[in-house]
Structure formats: structure tokens, C-alpha cells
mmCIF file of C-alpha atoms in Angstrom:
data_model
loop_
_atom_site.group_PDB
_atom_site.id
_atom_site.type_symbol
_atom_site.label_atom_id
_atom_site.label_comp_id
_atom_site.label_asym_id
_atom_site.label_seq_id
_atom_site.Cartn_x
_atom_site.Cartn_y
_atom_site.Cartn_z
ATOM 1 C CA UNK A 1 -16.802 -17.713 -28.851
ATOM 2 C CA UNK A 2 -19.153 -19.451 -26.364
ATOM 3 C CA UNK A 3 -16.201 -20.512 -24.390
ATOM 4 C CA UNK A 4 -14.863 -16.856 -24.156
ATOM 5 C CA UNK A 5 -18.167 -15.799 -23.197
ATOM 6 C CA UNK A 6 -18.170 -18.240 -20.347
ATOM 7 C CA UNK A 7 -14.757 -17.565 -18.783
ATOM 8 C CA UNK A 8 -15.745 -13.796 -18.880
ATOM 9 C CA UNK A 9 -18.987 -14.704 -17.189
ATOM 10 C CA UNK A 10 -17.309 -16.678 -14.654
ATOM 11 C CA UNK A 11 -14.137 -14.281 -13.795
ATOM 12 C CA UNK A 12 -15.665 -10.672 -14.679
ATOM 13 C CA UNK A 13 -19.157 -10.374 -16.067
ATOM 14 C CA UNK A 14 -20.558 -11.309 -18.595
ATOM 15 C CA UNK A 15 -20.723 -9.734 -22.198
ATOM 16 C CA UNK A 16 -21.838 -11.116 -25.583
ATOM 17 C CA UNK A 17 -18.537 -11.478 -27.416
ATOM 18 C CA UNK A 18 -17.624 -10.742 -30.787
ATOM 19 C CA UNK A 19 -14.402 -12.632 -32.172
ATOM 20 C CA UNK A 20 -12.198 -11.026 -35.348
ATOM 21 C CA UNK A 21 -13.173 -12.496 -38.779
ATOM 22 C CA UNK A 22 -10.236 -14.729 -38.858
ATOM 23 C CA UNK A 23 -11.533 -16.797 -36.211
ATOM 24 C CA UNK A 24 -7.885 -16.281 -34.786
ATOM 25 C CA UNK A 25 -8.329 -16.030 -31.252
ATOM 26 C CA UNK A 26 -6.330 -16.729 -27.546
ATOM 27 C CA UNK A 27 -7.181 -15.976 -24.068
ATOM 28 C CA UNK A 28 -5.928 -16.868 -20.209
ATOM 29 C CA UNK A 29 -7.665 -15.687 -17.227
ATOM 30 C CA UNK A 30 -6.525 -17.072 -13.713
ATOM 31 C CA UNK A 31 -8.622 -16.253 -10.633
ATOM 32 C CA UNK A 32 -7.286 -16.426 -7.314
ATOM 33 C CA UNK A 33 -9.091 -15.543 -3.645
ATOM 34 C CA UNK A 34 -7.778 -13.170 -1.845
ATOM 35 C CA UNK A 35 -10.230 -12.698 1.311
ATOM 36 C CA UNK A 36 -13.927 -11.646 -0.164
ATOM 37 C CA UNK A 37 -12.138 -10.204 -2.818
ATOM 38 C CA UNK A 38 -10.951 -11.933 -6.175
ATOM 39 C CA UNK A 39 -7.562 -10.657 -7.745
ATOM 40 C CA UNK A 40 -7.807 -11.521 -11.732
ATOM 41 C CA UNK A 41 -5.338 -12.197 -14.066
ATOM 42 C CA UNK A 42 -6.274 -11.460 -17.743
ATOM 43 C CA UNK A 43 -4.332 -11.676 -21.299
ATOM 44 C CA UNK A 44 -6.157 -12.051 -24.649
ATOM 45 C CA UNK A 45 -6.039 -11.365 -28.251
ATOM 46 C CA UNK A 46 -8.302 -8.397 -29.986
ATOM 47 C CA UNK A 47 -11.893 -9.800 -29.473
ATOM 48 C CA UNK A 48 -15.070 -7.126 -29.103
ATOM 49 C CA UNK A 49 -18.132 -7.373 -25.964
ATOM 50 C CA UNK A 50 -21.134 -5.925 -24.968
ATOM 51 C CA UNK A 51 -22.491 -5.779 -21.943
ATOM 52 C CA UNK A 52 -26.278 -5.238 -22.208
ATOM 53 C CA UNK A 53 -29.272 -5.608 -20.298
ATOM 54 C CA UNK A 54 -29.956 -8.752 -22.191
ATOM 55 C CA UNK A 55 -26.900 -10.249 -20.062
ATOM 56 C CA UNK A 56 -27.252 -9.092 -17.125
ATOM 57 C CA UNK A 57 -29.036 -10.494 -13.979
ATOM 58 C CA UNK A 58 -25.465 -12.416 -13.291
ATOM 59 C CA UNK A 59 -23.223 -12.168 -9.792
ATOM 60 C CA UNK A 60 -21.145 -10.034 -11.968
ATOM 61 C CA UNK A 61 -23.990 -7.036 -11.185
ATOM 62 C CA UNK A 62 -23.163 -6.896 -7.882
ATOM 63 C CA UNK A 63 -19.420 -6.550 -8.469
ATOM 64 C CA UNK A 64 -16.978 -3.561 -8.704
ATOM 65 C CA UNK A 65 -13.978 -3.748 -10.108
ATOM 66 C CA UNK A 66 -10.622 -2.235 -10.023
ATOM 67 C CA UNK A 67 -8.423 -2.588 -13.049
ATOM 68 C CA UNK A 68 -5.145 -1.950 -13.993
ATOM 69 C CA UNK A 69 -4.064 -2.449 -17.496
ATOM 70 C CA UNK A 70 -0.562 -3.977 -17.727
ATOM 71 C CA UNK A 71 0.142 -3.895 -21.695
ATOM 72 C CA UNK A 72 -2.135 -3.205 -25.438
ATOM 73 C CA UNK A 73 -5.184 -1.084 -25.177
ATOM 74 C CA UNK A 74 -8.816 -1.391 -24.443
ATOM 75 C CA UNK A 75 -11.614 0.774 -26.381
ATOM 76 C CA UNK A 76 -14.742 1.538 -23.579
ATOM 77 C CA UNK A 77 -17.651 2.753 -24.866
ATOM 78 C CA UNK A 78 -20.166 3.724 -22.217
ATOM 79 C CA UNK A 79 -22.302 5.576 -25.146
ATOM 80 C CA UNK A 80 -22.369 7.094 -28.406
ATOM 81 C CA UNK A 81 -20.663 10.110 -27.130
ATOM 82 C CA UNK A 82 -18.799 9.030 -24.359
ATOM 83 C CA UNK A 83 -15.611 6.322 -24.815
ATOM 84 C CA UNK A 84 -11.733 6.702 -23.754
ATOM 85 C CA UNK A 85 -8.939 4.029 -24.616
ATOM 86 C CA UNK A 86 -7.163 2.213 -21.532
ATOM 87 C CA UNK A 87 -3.641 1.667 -22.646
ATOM 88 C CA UNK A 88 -0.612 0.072 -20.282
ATOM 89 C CA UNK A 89 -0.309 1.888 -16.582
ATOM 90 C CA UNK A 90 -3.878 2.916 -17.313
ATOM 91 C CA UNK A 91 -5.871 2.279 -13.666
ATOM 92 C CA UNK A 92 -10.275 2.396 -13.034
ATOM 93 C CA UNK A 93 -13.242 1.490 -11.291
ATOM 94 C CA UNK A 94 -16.188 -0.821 -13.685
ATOM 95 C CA UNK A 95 -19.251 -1.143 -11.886
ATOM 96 C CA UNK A 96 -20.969 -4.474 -13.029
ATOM 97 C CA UNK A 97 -24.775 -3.594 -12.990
ATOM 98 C CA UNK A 98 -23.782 -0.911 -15.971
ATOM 99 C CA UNK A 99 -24.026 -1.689 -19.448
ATOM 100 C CA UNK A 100 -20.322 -1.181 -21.478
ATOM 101 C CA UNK A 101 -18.766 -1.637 -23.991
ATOM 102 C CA UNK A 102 -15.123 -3.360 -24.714
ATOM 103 C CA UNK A 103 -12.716 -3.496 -27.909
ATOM 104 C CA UNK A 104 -9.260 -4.864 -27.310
ATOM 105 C CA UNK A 105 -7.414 -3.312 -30.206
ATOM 106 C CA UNK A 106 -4.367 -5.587 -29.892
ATOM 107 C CA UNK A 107 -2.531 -7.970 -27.302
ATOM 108 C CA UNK A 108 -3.986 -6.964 -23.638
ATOM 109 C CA UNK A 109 -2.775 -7.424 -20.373
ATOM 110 C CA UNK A 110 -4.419 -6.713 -17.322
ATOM 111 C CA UNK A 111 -5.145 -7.260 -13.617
ATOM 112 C CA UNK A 112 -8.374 -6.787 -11.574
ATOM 113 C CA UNK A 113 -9.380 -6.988 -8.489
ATOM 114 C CA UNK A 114 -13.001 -7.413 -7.938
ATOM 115 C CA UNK A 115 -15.335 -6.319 -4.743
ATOM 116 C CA UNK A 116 -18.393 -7.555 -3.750
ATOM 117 C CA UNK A 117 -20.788 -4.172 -3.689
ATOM 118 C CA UNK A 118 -22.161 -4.846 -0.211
ATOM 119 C CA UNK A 119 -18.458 -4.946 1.111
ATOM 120 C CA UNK A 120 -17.149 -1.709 -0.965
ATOM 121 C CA UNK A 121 -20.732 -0.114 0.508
ATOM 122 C CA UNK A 122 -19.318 -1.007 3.900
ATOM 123 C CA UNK A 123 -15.783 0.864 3.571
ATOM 124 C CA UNK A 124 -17.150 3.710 1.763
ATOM 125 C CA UNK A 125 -20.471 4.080 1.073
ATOM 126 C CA UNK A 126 -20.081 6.459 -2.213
ATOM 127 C CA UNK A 127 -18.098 3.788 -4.044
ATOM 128 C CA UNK A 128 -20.693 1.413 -4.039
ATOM 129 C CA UNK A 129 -22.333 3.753 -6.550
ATOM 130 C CA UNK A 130 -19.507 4.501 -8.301
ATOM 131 C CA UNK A 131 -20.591 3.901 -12.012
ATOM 132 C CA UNK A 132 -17.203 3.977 -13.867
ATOM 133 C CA UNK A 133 -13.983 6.201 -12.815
ATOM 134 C CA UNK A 134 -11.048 5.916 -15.457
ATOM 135 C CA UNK A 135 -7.405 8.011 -15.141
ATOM 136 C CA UNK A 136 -7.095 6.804 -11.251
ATOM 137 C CA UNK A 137 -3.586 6.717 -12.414
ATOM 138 C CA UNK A 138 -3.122 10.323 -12.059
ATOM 139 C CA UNK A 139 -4.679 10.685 -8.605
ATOM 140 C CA UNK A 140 -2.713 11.121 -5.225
ATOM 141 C CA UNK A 141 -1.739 7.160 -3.894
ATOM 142 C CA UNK A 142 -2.776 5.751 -6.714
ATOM 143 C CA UNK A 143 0.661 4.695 -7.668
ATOM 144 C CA UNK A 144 0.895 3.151 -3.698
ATOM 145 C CA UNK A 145 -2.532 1.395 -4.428
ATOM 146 C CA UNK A 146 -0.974 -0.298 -7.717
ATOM 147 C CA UNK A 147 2.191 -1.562 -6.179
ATOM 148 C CA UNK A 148 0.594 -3.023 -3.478
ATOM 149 C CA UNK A 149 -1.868 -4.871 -5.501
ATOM 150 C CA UNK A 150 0.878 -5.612 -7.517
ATOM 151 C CA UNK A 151 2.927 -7.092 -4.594
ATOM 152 C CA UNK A 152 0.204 -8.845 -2.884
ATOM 153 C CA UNK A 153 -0.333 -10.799 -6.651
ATOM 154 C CA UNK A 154 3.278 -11.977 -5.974
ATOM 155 C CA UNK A 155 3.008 -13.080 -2.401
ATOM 156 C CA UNK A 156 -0.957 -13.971 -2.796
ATOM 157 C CA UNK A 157 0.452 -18.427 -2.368
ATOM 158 C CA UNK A 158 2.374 -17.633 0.422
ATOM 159 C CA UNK A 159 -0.579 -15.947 2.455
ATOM 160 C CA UNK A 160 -2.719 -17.433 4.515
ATOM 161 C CA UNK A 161 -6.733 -16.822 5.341
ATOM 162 C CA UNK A 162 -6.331 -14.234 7.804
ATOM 163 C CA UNK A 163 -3.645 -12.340 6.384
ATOM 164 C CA UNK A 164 -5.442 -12.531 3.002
ATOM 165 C CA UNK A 165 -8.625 -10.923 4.685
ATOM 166 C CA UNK A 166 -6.056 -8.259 6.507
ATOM 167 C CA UNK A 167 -4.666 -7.347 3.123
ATOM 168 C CA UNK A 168 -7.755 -7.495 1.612
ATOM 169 C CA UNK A 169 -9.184 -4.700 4.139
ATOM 170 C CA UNK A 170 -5.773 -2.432 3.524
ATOM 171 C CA UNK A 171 -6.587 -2.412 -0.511
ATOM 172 C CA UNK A 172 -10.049 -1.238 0.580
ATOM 173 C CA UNK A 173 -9.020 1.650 2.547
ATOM 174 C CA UNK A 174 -6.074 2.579 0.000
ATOM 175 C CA UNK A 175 -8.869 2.408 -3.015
ATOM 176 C CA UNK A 176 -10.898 4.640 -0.760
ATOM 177 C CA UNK A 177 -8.409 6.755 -0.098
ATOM 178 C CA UNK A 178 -7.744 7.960 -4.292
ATOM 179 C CA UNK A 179 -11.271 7.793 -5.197
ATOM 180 C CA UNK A 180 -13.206 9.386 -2.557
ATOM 181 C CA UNK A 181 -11.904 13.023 -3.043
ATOM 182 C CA UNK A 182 -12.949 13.429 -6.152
ATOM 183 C CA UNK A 183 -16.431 12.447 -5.929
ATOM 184 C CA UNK A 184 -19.601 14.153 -5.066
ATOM 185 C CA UNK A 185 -20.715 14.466 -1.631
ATOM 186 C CA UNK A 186 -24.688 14.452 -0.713
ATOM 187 C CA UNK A 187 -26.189 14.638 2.767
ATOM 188 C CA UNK A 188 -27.038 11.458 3.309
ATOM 189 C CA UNK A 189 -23.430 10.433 1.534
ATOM 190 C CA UNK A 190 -21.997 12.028 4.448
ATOM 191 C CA UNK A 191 -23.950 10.141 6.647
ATOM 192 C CA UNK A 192 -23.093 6.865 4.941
ATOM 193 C CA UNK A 193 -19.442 8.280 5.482
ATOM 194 C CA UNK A 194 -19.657 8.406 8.834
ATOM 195 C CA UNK A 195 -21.076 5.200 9.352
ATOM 196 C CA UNK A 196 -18.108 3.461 7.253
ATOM 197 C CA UNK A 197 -15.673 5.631 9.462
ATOM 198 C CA UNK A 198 -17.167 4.334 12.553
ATOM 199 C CA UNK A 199 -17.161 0.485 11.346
ATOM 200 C CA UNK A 200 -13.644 0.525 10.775
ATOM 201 C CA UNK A 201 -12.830 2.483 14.056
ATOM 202 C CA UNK A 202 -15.143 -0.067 15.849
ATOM 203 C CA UNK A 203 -12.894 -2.998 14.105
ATOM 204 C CA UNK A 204 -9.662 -1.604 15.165
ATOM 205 C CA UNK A 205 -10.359 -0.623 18.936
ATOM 206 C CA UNK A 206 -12.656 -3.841 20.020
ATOM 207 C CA UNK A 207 -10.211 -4.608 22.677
ATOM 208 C CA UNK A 208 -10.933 -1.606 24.623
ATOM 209 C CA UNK A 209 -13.987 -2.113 27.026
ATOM 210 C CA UNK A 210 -14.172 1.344 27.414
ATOM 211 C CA UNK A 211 -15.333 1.946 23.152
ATOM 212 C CA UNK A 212 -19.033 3.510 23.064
ATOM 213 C CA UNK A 213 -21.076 5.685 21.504
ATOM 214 C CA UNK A 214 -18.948 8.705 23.827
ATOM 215 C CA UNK A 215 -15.488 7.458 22.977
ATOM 216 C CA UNK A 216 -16.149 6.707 19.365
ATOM 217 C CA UNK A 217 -17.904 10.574 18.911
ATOM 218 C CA UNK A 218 -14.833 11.802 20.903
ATOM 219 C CA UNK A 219 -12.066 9.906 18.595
ATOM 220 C CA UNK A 220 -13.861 11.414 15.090
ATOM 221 C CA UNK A 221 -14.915 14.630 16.131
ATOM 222 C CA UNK A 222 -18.297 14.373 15.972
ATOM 223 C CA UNK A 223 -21.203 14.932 18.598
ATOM 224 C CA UNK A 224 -22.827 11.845 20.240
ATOM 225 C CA UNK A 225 -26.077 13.455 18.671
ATOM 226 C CA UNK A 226 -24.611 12.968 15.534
ATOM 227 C CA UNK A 227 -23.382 9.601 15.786
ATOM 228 C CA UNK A 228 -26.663 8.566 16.949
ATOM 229 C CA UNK A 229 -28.617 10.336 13.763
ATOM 230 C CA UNK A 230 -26.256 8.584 11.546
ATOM 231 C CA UNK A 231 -27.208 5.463 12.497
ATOM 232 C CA UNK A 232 -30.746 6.138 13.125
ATOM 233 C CA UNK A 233 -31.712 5.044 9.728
ATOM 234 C CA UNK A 234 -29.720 2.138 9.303
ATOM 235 C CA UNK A 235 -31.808 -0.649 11.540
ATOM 236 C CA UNK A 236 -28.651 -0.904 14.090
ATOM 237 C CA UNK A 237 -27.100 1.263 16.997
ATOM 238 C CA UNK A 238 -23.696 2.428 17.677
ATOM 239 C CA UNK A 239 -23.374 0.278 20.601
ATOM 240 C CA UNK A 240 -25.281 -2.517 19.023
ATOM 241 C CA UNK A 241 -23.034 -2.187 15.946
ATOM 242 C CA UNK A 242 -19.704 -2.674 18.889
ATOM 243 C CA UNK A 243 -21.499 -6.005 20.237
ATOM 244 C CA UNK A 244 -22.344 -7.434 17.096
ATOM 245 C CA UNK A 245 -18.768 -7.042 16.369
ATOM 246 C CA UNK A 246 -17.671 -8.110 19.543
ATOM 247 C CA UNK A 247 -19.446 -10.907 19.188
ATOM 248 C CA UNK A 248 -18.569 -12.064 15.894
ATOM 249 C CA UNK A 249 -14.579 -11.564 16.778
ATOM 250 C CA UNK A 250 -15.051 -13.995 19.790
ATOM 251 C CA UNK A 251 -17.107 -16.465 17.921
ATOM 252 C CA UNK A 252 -14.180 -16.731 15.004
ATOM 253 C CA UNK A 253 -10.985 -17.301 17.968
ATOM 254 C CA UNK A 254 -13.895 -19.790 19.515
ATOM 255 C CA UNK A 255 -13.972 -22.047 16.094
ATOM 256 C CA UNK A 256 -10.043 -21.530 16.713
ATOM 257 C CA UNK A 257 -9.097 -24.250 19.093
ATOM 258 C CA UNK A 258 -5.674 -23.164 20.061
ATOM 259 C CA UNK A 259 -6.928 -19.129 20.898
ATOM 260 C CA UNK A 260 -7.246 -19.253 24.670
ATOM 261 C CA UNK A 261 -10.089 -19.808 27.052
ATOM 262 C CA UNK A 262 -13.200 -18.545 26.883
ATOM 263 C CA UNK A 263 -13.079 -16.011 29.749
ATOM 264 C CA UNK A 264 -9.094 -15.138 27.592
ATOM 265 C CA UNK A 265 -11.209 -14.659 24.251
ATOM 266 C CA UNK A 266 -14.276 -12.463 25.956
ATOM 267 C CA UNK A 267 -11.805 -10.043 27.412
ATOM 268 C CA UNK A 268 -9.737 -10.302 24.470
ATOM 269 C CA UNK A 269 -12.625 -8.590 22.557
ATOM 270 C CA UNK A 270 -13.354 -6.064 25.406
ATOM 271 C CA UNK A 271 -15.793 -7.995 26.878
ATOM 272 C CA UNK A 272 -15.211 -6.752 30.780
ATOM 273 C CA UNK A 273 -17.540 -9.806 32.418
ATOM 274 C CA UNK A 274 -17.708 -13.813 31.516
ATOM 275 C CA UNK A 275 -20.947 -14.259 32.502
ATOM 276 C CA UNK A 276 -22.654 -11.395 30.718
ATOM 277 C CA UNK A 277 -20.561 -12.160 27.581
ATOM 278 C CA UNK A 278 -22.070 -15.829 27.631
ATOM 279 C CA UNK A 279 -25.569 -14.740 28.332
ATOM 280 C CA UNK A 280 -25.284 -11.892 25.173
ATOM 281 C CA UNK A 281 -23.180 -14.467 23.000
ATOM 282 C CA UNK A 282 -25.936 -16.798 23.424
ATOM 283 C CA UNK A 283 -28.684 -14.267 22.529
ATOM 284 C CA UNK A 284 -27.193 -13.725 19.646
ATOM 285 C CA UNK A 285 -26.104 -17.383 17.941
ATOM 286 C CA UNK A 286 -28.355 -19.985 20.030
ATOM 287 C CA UNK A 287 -25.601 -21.594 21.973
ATOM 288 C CA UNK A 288 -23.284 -20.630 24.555
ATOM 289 C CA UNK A 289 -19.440 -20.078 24.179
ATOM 290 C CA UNK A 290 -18.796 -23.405 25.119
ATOM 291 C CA UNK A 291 -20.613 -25.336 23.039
ATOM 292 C CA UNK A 292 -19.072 -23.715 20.186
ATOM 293 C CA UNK A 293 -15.755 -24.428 21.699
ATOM 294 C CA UNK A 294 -16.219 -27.665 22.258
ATOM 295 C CA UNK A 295 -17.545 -28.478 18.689
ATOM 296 C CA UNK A 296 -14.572 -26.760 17.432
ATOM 297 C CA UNK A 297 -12.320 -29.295 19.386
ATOM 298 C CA UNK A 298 -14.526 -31.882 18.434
ATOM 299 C CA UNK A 299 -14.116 -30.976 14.738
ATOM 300 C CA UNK A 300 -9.787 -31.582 14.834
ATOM 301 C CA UNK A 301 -9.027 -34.618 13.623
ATOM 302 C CA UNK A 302 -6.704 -36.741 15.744
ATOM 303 C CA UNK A 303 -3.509 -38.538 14.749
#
């Protein structure tokens, strides 16, 4: 039991687990990165868990998951009056700072992918309080959500880093997508909204020198008044949030030795002047372009 316990912990969250009286008992989990996200593999015999508040306080609290059961049946009990049974093609959302419930009734199978909170808040800001969200399967794109997790679990060795992250982003926005149009909306959800809408415009259109608080209001319909009050709250600008960005984009094709000059990589990113990207660039991380170029050269081992 304390070794089930501790692959749960490690993989999922964790739970104080209950094994059947024969002391009969057989589980796999593999784990495998897939950008910030983890996808989860998961068969085991019947076994019972709950999650409490005495086991909490892990990194599992700050999770979300998204499960898909591939064969058996799993019991959840969120209360005394409220439980449903997850059987195969079954697909929903566990948030890991609730306390649950678990009985696998007989041979399970399943697959999870599992979000770190602050990113999910990022994408869509009423996920990250999501709570629990069962029968996905019945939604609109929720079968498109499921094959593609269930292709990218085939091609998952054959990717690399950035293509991981890329497909990692596109699960995000299908996820978002099925859930969000069946959840409650709240002024200040809608604001949250908007901000996640802008962030992903933002990362999509960098290259253009032109993107602002103007364009970006013009592209999603909104006023630049409301832009603005969206963000007022959040400790960052609009056009702060596009040089940040900027910024951060450069910075990663900098540590990239092969990506181009540094006056290539500034415009790249829609940076429209060398000088004043090195001058903002090294505002922001302490040293200039070149330095970090040049330790990223510095850093390839030669043959």
C-alpha cells in the first residue's frame, strides 16, 4: 500500500489508499513530459483512495487534470450525495486542491493529462477554478480533444521540445474550447477572458511591429478603453504585456546559437530598432543581447 500511495503522489496526487482484503493488488503508471504539461499513463487493479485535507499541501494541489478513461470503471465520490461512475470513453476535469473520493470497481485504464493551475489560469481564466466537470464526452470537440491527446501519446518520442510546447498550447485551447461554454460567466470572469484572449493574440502576432494596445482592441472587437480596464488590475499593461513577450521570444532564439543575428532575432520579434531593443532587453534581464549570445556559443561543446 505505501508504495501505491507514493506513485499516486508522485504522478497524480496524493490519496490515502485502501487495498482489497486479499492483499491482491497490481498497478503501472508511466509519466512522460510533454511541454509544462505531463501526459499519464495509468492501469491498476480495484484498490479504494481518499483524498483529504490530511493529504494535501502536495504539488498535486496546484494541478488540474484531464482524464480520459480507456477501460473498467471508477466510483467518484465528491460527497455523501453527490458521486457518478467513470466507465471506458468516459472524459473530465479533477482539480487537485479538492478533496475526492476514488473506487476502481475492476481492471482500469486510463490517460491524463495534467496542467499546472497557473498555466490553465493563463489560457482561460475560468478553468483554473474549475472544481470537477465529468460527461466532457458529450460536449461539442470533445471527441477532437480525445484523439488528439490520443495521437500526440503515440508520437509524444518522436517530438521534440518545441514542438512538444506547440502541441502542448493546441490541447490548451481545444480543452478550452469544450469546457468554457458551459460554465458560468461573472464580471470579472469576463475580464479574466479577455486578458487570456489577448495573451494568446499577443503570442501569435509578435512579429508585427505594428501590434498595440489599438491593433489588438481592433482585432477582438473591443474598445481600447476596455482593453486598458482589463488589465488595469492585473499589475501589467497591454503594451508592457507585448514587450515582455517580445522580449522573452528573443531571449529563447538568443540561447539558440544557430537563429540569426541579433539585429535578425530583434526584428524577428517585431522589434523595429537594434539599438532600442538592446537598451529595453537589457532593462529587463541585466545583460545585453550579446552577452547572452555569446554565452550561448560559449556553452556548445566543440568536436
Amino acid at each position: 500500500m505505501p508504495e501505491w500511495e507514493g506513485v499516486l503522489a508522485a504522478t497524480h496526487v496524493s490519496f490515502d489508499v485502501k487495498l482489497p482484503d486479499s492483499g491482491r493488488f497490481a498497478g503501472r503508471v508511466e509519466r512522460r513530459h510533454l511541454g509544462a504539461l505531463d501526459l499519464v499513463e495509468c492501469t491498476c487493479a480495484p484498490f479504494a483512495g481518499r483524498r483529504t485535507s490530511a493529504v494535501m499541501g502536495d504539488p498535486g494541489e496546484d494541478h488540474i487534470g484531464l482524464q480520459m478513461v480507456l477501460h473498467g470503471s471508477e466510483k467518484v465520490i465528491r460527497s455523501r450525495t453527490e458521486e457518478h461512475v467513470l466507465q471506458a470513453g468516459s472524459v473530465g476535469l479533477w482539480d487537485g486542491s479538492r478533496a475526492v473520493g476514488v473506487e476502481v470497481v475492476e481492471p482500469f485504464s486510463k490517460r491524463t493529462l495534467i496542467f499546472p493551475r497557473e498555466l490553465v489560469h493563463s489560457v482561460s481564466p475560468r478553468l483554473a477554478d474549475v472544481g470537477s466537470v465529468s460527461a466532457l464526452e458529450k460536449r461539442p470537440g470533445a471527441r477532437l480533444l480525445v484523439r488528439y491527446v490520443d495521437a500526440l501519446a503515440d508520437e509524444l518520442p518522436a517530438l521534440d521540445e518545441r514542438t512538444g510546447a506547440a502541441a502542448a498550447d493546441v490541447v490548451l485551447e481545444l480543452l478550452r474550447a469544450v469546457v468554457e461554454p458551459g460554465m458560468p460567466e461573472t464580471r470579472e470572469a469576463r475580464r479574466e477572458a479577455l486578458r487570456a484572449r489577448v495573451r494568446r493574440f499577443v503570442r501569435v502576432n509578435l512579429p508585427d511591429p505594428g501590434l498595440g494596445p489599438e491593433s489588438i482592441a481592433r482585432a477582438l472587437a473591443v474598445s481600447v478603453r476596455t482593453l486598458h480596464s482589463a488589465f488595469e488590475d492585473s499589475g501589467e499593461s497591454v503594451a508592457a504585456l507585448v514587450r515582455r513577450t517580445r522580449l522573452a521570444r528573443c531571449r529563447e532564439d538568443l540561447e539558440e546559437p544557430t537563429a540569426g543575428s541579433v539585429t535578425e532575432i530583434a526584428f524577428r520579434w517585431g522589434f523595429s530598432d537594434a539599438t532600442h531593443f538592446s537598451h529595453v532587453f537589457k532593462r529587463e534581464y541585466g545583460m545585453s543581447p550579446r552577452d547572452v549570445r555569446r554565452a550561448a556559443r560559449e556553452a556548445v561543446p566543440t568536436r
